[in-house]
mmCIF file of C-alpha atoms in Angstrom:
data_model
loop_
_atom_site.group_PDB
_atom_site.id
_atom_site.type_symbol
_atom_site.label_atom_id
_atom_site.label_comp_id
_atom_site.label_asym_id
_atom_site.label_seq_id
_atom_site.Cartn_x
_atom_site.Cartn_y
_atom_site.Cartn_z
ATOM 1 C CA UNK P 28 6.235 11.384 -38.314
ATOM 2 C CA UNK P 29 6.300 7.883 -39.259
ATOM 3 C CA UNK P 30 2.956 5.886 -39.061
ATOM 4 C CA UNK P 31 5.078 2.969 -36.967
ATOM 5 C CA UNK P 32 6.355 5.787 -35.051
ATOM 6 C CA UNK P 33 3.353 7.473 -33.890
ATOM 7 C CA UNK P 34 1.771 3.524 -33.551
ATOM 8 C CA UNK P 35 4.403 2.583 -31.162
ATOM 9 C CA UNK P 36 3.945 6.079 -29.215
ATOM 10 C CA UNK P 37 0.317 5.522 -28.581
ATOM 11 C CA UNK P 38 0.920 2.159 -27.631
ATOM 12 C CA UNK P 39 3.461 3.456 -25.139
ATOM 13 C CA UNK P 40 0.990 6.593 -23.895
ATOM 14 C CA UNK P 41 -1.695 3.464 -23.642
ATOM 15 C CA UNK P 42 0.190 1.194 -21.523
ATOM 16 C CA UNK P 43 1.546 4.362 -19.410
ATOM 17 C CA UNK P 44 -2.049 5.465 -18.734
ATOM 18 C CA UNK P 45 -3.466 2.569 -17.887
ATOM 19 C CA UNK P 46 -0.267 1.627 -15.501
ATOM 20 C CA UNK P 47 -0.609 5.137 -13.991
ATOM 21 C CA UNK P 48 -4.825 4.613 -13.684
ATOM 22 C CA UNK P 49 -3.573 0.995 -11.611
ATOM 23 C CA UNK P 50 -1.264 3.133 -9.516
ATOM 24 C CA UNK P 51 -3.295 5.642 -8.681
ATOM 25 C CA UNK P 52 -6.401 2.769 -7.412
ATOM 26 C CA UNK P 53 -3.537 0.858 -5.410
ATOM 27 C CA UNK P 54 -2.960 4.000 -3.948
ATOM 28 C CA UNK P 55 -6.486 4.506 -3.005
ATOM 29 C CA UNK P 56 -6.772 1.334 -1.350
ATOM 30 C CA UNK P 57 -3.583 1.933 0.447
ATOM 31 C CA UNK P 58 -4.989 5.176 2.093
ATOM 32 C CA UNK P 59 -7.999 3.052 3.378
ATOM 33 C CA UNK P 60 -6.006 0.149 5.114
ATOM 34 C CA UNK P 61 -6.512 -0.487 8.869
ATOM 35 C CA UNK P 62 -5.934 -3.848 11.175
ATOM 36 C CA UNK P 63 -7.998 -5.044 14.575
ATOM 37 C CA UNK P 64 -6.411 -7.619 16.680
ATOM 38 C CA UNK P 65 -7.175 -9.703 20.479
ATOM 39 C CA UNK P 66 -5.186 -10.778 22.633
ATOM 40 C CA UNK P 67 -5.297 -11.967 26.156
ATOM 41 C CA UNK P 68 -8.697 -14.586 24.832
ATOM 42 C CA UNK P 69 -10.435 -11.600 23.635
ATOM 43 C CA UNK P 70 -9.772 -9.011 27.083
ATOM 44 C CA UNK P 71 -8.045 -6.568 24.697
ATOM 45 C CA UNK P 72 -8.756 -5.520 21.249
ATOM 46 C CA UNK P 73 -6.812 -2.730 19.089
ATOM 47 C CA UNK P 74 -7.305 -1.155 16.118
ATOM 48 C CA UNK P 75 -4.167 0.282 13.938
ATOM 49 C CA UNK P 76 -4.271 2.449 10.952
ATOM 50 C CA UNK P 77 -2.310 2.111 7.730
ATOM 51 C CA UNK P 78 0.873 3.576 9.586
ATOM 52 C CA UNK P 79 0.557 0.868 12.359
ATOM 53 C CA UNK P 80 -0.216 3.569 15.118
ATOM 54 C CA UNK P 81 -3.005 2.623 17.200
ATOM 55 C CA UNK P 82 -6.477 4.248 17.038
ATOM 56 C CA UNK P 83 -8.522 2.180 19.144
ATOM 57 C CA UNK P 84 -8.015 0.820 21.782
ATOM 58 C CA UNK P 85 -11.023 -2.074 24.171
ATOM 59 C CA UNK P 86 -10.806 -3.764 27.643
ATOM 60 C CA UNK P 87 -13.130 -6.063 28.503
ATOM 61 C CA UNK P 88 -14.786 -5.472 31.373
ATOM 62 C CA UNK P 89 -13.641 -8.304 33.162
ATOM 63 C CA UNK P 90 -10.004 -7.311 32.509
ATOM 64 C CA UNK P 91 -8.889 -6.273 35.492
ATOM 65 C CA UNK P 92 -10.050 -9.307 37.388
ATOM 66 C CA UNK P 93 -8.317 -11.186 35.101
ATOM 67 C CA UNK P 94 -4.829 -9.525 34.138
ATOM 68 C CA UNK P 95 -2.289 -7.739 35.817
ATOM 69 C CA UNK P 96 -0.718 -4.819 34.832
ATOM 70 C CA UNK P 97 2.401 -6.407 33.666
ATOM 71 C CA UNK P 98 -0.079 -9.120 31.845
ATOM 72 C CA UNK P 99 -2.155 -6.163 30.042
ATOM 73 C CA UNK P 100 0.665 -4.227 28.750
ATOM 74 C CA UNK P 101 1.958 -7.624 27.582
ATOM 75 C CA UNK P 102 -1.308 -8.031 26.006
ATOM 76 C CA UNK P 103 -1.852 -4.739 24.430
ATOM 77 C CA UNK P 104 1.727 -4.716 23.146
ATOM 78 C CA UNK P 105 0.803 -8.135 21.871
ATOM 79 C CA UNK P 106 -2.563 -7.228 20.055
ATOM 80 C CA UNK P 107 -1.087 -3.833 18.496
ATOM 81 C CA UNK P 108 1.961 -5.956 16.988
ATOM 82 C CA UNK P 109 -0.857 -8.579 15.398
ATOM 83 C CA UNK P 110 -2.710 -6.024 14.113
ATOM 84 C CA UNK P 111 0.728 -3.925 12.490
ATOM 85 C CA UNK P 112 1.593 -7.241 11.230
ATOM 86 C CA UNK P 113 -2.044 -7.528 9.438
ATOM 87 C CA UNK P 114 -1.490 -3.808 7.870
ATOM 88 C CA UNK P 115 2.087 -5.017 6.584
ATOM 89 C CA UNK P 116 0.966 -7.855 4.889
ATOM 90 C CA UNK P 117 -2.139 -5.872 3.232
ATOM 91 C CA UNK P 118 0.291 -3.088 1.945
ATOM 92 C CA UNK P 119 2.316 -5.922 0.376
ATOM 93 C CA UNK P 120 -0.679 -7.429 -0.963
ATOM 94 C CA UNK P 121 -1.859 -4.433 -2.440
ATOM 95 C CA UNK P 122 1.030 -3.593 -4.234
ATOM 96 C CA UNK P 123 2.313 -6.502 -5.142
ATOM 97 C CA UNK P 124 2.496 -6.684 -9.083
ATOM 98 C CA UNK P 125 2.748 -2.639 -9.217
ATOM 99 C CA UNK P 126 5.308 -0.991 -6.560
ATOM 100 C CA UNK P 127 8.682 -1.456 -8.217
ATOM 101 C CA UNK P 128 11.424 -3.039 -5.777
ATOM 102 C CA UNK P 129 12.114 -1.598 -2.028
ATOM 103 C CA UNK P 130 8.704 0.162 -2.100
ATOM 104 C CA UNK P 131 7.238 -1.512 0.477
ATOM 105 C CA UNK P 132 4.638 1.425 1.533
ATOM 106 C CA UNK P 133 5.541 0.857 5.080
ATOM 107 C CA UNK P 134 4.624 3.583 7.417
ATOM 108 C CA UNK P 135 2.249 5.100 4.377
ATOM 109 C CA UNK P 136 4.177 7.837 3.392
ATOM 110 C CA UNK P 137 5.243 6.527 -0.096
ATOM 111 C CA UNK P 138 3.011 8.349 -2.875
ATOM 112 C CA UNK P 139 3.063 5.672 -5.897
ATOM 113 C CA UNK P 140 1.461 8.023 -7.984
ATOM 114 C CA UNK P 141 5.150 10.010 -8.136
ATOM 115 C CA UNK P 142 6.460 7.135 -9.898
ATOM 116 C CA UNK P 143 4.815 7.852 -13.132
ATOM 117 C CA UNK P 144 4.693 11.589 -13.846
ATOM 118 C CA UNK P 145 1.482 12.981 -15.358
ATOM 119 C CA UNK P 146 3.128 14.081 -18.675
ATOM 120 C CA UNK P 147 5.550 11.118 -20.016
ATOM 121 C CA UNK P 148 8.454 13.376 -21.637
ATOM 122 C CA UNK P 149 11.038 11.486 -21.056
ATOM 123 C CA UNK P 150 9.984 8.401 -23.110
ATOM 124 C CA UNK P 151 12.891 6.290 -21.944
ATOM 125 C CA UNK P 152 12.664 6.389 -18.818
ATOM 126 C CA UNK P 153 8.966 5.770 -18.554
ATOM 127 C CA UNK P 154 9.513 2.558 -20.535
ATOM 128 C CA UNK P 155 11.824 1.497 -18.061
ATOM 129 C CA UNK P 156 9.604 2.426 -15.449
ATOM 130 C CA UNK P 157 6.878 -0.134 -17.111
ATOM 131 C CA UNK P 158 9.036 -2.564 -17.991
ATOM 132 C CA UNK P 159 8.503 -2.338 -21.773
ATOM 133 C CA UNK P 160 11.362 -3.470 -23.735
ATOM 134 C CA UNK P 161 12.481 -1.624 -27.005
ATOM 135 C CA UNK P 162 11.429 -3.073 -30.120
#
């Protein structure tokens, strides 16, 4: 094999590794994202996980002197769409650079680390996949 050959394949393996290693912390951090919100002045507080669904859930004492039951739901409903909002925008801030376009890791599911296969046979496609023009 040609010297400039086997240069520009290392290059390539260098760049995929070190895209894949990226992918693989993003994903990380993605698995560990989780949102707390108030509403009603502080009466209700929620917690949601990375897929929005709620995992905690806080009255304060006082609530029921204070709210209705049309008023809490209003205010829980309120609080859990805060804090879904807040896990939204830190999935799109923790992929933004790396997820390529419609992967907005909504709902969690979406394994980035499928993107980039661990052995890069097909070269082509994997310098697509990086953006790395041919020379």
């Amino acid at each position: 094999m040609r010297a400039e050959w086997q240069a520009h394949i290392d290059e390539l393996l260098q760049t995929y590794q070190e895209k894949r290693r990226q992918i693989q912390e993003m994903q990380s951090r993605l698995e560990t994202i989780e949102a707390s919100a108030e509403a009603a002045d502080g009466m209700v507080r929620v917690k949601v996980d990375r897929q929005g669904r709620l995992t905690s859930l806080e009255f304060d004492p006082r609530v029921s002197r204070k709210l209705g039951s049309e008023e809490l739901a209003e205010a829980v409903m309120e609080a859990s769409r805060k804090a879904q909002a807040d896990v939204a925008e830190q999935m799109r801030a923790a992929m933004q650079g790396l997820a390529p376009e419609g992967a907005s890791g909504e709902g969690g599911g979406f394994d980035l680390a499928k993107l980039l296969p661990e052995r890069p046979d097909d070269i082509e496609a994997v310098r697509a996949r990086l953006g790395i023009q041919p020379k």
